[in-house]
PDB file of C-alpha atoms in Angstrom:
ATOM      1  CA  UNK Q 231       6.479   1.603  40.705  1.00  0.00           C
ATOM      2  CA  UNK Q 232       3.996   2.079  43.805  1.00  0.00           C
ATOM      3  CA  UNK Q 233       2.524  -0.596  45.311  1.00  0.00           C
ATOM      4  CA  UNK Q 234      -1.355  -0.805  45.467  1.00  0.00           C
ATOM      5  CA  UNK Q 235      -2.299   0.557  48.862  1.00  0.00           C
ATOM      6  CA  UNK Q 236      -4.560  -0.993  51.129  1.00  0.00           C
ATOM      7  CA  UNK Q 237      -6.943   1.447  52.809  1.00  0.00           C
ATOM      8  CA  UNK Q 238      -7.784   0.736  56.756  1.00  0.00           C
ATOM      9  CA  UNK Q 239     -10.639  -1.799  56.468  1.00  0.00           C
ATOM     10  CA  UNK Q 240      -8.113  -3.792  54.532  1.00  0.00           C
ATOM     11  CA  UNK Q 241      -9.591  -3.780  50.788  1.00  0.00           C
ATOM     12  CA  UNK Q 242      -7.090  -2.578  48.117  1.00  0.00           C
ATOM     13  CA  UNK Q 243      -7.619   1.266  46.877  1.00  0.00           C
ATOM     14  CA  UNK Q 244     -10.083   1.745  43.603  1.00  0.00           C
ATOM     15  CA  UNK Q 245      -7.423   2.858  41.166  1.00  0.00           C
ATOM     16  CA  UNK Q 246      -6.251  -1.216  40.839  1.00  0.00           C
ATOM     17  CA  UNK Q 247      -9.739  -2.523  41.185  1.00  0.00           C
ATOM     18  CA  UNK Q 248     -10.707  -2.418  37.003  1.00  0.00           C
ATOM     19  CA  UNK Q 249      -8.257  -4.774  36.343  1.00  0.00           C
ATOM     20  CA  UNK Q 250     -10.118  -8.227  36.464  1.00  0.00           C
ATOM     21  CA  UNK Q 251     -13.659  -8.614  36.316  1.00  0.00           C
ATOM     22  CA  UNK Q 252     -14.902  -7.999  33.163  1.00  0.00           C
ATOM     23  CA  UNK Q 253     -14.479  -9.700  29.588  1.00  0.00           C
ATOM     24  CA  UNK Q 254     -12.804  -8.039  27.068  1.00  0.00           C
ATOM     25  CA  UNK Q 255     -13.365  -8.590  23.506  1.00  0.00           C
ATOM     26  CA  UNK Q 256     -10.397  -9.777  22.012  1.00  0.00           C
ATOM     27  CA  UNK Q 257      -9.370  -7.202  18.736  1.00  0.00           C
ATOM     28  CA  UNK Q 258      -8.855  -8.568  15.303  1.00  0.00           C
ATOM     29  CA  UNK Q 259      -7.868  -7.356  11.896  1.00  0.00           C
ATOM     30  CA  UNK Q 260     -10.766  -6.702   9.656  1.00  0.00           C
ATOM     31  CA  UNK Q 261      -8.477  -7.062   6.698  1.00  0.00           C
ATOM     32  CA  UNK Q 262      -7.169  -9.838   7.055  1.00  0.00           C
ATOM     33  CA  UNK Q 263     -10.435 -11.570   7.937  1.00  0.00           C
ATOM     34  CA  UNK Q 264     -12.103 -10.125   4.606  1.00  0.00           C
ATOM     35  CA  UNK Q 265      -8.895 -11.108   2.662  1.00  0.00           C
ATOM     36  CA  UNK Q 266      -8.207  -7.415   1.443  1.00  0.00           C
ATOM     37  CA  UNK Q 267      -4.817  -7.132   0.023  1.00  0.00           C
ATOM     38  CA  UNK Q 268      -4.513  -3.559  -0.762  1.00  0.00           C
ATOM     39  CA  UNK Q 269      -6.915  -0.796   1.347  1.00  0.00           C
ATOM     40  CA  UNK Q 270      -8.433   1.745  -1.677  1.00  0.00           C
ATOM     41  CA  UNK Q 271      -8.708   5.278  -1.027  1.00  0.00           C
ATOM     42  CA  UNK Q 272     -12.073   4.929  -3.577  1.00  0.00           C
ATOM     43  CA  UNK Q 273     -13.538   2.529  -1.295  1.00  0.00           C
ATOM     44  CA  UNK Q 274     -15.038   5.198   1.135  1.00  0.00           C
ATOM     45  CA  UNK Q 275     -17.744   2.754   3.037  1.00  0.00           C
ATOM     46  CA  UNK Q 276     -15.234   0.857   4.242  1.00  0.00           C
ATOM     47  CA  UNK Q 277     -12.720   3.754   4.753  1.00  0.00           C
ATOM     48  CA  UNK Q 278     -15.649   5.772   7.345  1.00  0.00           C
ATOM     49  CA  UNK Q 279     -15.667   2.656   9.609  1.00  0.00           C
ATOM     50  CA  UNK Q 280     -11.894   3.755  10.708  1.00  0.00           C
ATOM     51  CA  UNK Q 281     -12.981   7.662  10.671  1.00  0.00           C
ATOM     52  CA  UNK Q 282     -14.499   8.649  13.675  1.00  0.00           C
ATOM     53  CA  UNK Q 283     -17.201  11.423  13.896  1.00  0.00           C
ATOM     54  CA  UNK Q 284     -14.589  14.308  14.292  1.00  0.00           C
ATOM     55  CA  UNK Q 285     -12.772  13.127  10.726  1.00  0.00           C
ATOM     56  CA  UNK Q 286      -9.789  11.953  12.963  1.00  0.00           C
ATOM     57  CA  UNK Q 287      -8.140   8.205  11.592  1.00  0.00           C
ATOM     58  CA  UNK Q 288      -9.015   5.563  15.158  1.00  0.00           C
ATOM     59  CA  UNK Q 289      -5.521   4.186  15.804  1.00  0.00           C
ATOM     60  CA  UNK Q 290      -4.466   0.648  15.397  1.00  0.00           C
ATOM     61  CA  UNK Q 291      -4.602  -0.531  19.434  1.00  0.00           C
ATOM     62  CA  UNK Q 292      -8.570   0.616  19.232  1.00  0.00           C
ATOM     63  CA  UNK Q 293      -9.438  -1.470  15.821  1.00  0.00           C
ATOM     64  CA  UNK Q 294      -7.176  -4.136  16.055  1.00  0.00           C
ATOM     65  CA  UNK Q 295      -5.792  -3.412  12.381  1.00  0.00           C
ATOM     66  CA  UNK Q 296      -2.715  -4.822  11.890  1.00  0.00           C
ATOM     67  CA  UNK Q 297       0.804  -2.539  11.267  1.00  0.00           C
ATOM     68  CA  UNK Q 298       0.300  -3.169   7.541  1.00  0.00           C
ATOM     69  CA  UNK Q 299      -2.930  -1.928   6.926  1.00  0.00           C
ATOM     70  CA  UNK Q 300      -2.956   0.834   9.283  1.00  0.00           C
ATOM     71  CA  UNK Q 301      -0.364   2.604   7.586  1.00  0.00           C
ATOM     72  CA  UNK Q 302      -2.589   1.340   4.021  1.00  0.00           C
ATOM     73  CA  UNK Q 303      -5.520   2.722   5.650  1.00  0.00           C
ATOM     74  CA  UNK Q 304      -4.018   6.509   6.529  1.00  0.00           C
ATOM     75  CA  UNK Q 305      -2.655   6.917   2.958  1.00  0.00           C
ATOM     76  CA  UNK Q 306      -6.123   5.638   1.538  1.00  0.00           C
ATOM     77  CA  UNK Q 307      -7.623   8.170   4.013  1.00  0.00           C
ATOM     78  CA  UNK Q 308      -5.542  11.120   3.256  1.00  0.00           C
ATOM     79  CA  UNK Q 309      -5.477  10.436  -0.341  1.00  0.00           C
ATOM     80  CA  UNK Q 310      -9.595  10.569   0.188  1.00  0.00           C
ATOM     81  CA  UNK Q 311      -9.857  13.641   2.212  1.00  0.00           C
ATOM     82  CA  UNK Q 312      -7.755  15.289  -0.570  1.00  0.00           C
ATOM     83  CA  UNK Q 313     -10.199  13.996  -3.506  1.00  0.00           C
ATOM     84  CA  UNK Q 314     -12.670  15.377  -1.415  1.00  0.00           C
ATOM     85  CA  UNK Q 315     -14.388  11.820  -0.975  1.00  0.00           C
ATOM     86  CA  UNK Q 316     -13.872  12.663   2.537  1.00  0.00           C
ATOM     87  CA  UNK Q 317     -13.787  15.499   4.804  1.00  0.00           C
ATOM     88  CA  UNK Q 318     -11.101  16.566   6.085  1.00  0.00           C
ATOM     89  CA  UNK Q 319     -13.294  17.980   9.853  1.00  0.00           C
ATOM     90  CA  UNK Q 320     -16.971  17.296  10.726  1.00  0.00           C
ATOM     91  CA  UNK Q 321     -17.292  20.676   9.982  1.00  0.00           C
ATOM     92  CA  UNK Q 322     -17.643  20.680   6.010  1.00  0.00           C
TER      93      UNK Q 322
END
């Protein structure tokens, strides 16, 4: 791996600077918090908070869902989309 290089006034180049600073949320499982067992594919409110505006399924390291319910979740989803609770693009 490269080393961060140091540019001639001494400070270290931008593409390492992002890395501190800021505080980052830490992620959590919203299942497990609510104390949902099983995700249901008829449960669509809760089913569009993981369905972004394109119809795509937001992966796991974005939400914070655990292993577990992610995979729940996509089988809820695409059991939706082909009940037509959802759609399947933004398009329809």
């Amino acid at each position: 791996m490269a080393r961060p290089t140091k540019k001639k006034d001494g400070k270290k180049d931008a593409r390492n600077s992002n890395r501190g600073g800021m505080f980052r949320r830490r992620k959590f499982c919203r299942f497990t918090v609510e104390k949902i067992e099983w995700v249901d594919y008829k449960d669509v409110d809760l089913l569009k908070d993981f369905i972004n505006e394109n119809g795509k399924i937001i992966p796991a390291r974005i939400t914070g869902t655990k292993a577990i319910y992610q995979r729940q979740l996509s089988t809820a989803v695409k059991r939706a989309r082909f009940l037509a609770l959802l759609p399947y693009t933004d398009l329809h």
